[in-house]
CSV table of C-alpha atoms in Angstrom, one decimal:
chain,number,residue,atom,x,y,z
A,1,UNK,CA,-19.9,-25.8,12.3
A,2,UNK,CA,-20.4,-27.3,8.7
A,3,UNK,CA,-23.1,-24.9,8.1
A,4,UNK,CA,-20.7,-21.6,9.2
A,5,UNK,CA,-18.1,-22.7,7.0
A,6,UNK,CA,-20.7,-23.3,3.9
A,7,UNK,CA,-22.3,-19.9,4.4
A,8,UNK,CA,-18.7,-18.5,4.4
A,9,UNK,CA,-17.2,-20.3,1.0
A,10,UNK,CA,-20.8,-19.6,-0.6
A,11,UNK,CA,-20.8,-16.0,0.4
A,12,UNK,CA,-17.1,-14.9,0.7
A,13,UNK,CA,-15.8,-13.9,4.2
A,14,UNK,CA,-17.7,-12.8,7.2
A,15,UNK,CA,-16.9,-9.2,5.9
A,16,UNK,CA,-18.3,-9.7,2.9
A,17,UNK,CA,-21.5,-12.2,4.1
A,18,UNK,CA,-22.1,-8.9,6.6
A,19,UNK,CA,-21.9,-6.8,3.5
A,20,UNK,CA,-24.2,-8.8,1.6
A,21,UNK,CA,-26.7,-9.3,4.7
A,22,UNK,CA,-27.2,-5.8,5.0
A,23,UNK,CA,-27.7,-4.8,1.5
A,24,UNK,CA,-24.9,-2.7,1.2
A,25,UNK,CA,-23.5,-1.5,-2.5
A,26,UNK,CA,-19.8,-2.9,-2.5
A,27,UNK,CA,-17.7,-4.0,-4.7
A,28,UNK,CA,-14.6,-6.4,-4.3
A,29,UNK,CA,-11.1,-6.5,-5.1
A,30,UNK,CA,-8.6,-9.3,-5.1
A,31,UNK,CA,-5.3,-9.2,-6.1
A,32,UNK,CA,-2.4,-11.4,-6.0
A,33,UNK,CA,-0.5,-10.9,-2.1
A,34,UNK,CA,3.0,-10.6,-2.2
A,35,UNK,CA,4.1,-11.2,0.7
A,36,UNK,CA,7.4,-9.5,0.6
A,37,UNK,CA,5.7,-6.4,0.2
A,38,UNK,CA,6.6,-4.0,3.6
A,39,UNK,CA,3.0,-2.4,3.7
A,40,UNK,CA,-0.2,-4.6,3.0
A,41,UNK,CA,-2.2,-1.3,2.5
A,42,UNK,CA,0.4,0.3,-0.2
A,43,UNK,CA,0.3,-3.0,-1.5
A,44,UNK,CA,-3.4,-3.1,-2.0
A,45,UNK,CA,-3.6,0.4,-3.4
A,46,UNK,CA,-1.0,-0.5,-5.9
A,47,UNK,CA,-2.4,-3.3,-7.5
A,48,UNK,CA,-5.6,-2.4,-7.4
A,49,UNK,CA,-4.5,1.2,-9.3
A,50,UNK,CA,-6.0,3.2,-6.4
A,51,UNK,CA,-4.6,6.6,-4.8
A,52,UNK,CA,-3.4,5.7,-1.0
A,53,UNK,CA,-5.9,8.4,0.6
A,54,UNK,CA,-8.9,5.9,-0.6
A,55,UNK,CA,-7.8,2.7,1.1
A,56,UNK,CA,-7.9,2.5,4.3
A,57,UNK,CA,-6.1,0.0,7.1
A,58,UNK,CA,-8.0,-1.4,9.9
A,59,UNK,CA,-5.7,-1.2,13.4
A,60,UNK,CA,-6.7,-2.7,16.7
A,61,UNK,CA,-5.8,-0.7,19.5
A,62,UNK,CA,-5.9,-1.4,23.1
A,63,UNK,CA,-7.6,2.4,24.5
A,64,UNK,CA,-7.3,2.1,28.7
A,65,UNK,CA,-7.8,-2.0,28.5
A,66,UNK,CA,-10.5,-1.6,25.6
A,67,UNK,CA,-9.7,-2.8,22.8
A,68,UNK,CA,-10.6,-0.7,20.1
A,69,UNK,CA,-10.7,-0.7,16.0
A,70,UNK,CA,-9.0,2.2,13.9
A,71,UNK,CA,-9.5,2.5,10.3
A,72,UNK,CA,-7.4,5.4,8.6
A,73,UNK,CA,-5.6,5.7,5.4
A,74,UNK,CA,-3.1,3.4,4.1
A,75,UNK,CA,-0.8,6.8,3.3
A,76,UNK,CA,-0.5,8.0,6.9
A,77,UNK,CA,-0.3,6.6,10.3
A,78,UNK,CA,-2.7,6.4,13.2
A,79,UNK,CA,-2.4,9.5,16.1
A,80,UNK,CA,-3.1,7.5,19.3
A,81,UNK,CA,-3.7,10.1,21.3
A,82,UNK,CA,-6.4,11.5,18.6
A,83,UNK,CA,-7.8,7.5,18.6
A,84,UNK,CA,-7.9,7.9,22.8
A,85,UNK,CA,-9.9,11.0,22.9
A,86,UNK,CA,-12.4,10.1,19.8
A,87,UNK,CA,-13.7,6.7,22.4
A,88,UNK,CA,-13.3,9.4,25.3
A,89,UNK,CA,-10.3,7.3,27.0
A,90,UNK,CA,-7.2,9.0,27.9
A,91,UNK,CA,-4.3,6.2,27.0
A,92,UNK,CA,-4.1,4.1,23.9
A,93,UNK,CA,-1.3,1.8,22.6
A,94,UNK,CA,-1.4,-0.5,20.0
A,95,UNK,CA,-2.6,-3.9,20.5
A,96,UNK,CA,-0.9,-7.2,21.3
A,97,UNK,CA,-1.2,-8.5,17.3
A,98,UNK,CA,-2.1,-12.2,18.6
A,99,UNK,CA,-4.8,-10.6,20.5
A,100,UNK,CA,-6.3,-8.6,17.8
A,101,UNK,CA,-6.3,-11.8,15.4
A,102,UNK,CA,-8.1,-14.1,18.2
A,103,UNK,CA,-10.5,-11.1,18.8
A,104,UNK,CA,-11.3,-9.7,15.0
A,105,UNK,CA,-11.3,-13.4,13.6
A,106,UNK,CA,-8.8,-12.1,11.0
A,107,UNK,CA,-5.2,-12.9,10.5
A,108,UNK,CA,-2.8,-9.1,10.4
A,109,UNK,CA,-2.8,-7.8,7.1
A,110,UNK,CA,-6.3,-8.8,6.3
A,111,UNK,CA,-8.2,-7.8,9.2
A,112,UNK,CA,-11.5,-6.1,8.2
A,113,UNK,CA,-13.8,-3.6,10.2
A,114,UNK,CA,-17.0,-5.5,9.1
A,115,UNK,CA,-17.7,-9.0,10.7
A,116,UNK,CA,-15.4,-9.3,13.5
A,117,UNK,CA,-15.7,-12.2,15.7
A,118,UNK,CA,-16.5,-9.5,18.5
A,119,UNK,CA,-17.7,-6.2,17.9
A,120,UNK,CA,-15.2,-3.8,18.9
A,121,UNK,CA,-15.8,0.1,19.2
A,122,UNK,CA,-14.6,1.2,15.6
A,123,UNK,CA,-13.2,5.3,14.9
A,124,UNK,CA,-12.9,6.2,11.1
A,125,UNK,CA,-10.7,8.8,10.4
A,126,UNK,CA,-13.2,11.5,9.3
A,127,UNK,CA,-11.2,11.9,5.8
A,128,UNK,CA,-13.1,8.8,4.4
A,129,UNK,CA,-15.8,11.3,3.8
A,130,UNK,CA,-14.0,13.2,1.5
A,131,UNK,CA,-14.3,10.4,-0.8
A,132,UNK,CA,-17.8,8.3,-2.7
A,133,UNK,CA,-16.0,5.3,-1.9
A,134,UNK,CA,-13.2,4.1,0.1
A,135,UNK,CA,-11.2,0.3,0.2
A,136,UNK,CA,-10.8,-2.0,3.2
A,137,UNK,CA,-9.9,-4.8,4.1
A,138,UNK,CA,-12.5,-7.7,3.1
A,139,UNK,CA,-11.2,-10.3,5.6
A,140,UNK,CA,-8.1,-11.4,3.8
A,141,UNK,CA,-4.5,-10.6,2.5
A,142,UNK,CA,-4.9,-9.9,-1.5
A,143,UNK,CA,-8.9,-8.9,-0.8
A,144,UNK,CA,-10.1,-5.6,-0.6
A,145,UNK,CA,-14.2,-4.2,-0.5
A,146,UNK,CA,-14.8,-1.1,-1.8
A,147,UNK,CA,-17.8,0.6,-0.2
A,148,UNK,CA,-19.3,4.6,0.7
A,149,UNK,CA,-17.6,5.4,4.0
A,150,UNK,CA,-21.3,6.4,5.5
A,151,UNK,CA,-22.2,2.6,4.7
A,152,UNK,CA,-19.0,1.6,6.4
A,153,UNK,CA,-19.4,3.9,9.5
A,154,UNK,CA,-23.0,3.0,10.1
A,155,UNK,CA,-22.6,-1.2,9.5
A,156,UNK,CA,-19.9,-0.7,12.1
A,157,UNK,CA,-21.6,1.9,14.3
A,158,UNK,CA,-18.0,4.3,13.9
A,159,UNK,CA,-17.6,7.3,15.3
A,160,UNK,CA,-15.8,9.6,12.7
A,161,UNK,CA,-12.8,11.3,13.8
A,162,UNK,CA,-9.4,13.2,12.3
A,163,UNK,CA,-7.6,9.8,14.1
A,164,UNK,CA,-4.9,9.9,11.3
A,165,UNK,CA,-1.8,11.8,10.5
A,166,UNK,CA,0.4,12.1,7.2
């Protein structure tokens, strides 16, 4: 347990020590969390002087008793149905938050795609490749990893959908 806890304060948080272990160009962003800010994504974008279309939020959804990952933009909100058909299940709802926290590893508001306790199936919302680089979550409220959205879909074996809407 000592060692896991070393490798973690020496190399940042498991998104980051994932990040790291595979070789992948990032680049990370911390900023001070308010937390009486209503959105931790808009919050994010703001501080970090970036438009809303390049940072993305990382939802857990329960898709016919799967749970399932969702990363789309902070700016617009995820289409369930859309999130459903991209895993080929017919029902999705979002998950129980407790449940996504114990699953991910990650408290709400700072879960990240990369180096979940458990890896879950993962959809990126297929306008992440408009962009060289996109923002997530890097494990924690007031830190963000800014990385190529191919790097991100591959590390997290995503399947890239249009699972978002303004």
């Amino acid at each position: 347990m000592a060692k896991k806890a070393k490798k973690q304060q020496a190399g940042g948080t498991p998104a980051t020590v994932a990040l790291t272990a595979a070789g992948v160009d990032h680049t990370v962003h911390s900023y001070e969390h308010d937390p009486s800010h209503p959105s931790y994504g808009e919050e994010a974008a703001e501080a970090m002087g970036v438009s809303p279309d390049r940072v993305f939020k990382t939802l857990v959804a329960d898709v016919d008793g799967a749970l399932t990952v969702a990363v789309v933009p902070v700016a617009g909100q995820l289409d369930l149905k859309a999130l459903a058909a991209a895993v080929g299940g017919k029902r999705a709802a979002m998950a129980d938050p407790a449940l996504a926290e114990r699953t991910t590893g990650y408290v709400r508001g700072g879960i990240s795609p990369l180096g979940q306790r458990k890896k879950l199936p993962t959809v990126l919302d297929a306008s992440a490749t408009a962009h060289g680089t996109i923002c997530v979550s890097a494990g924690r409220r007031g830190l963000e990893v800014e990385l190529a959205p191919g790097d991100l879909a591959r590390l997290t074996d995503a399947v890239l959908a249009p699972i978002g809407r303004a």
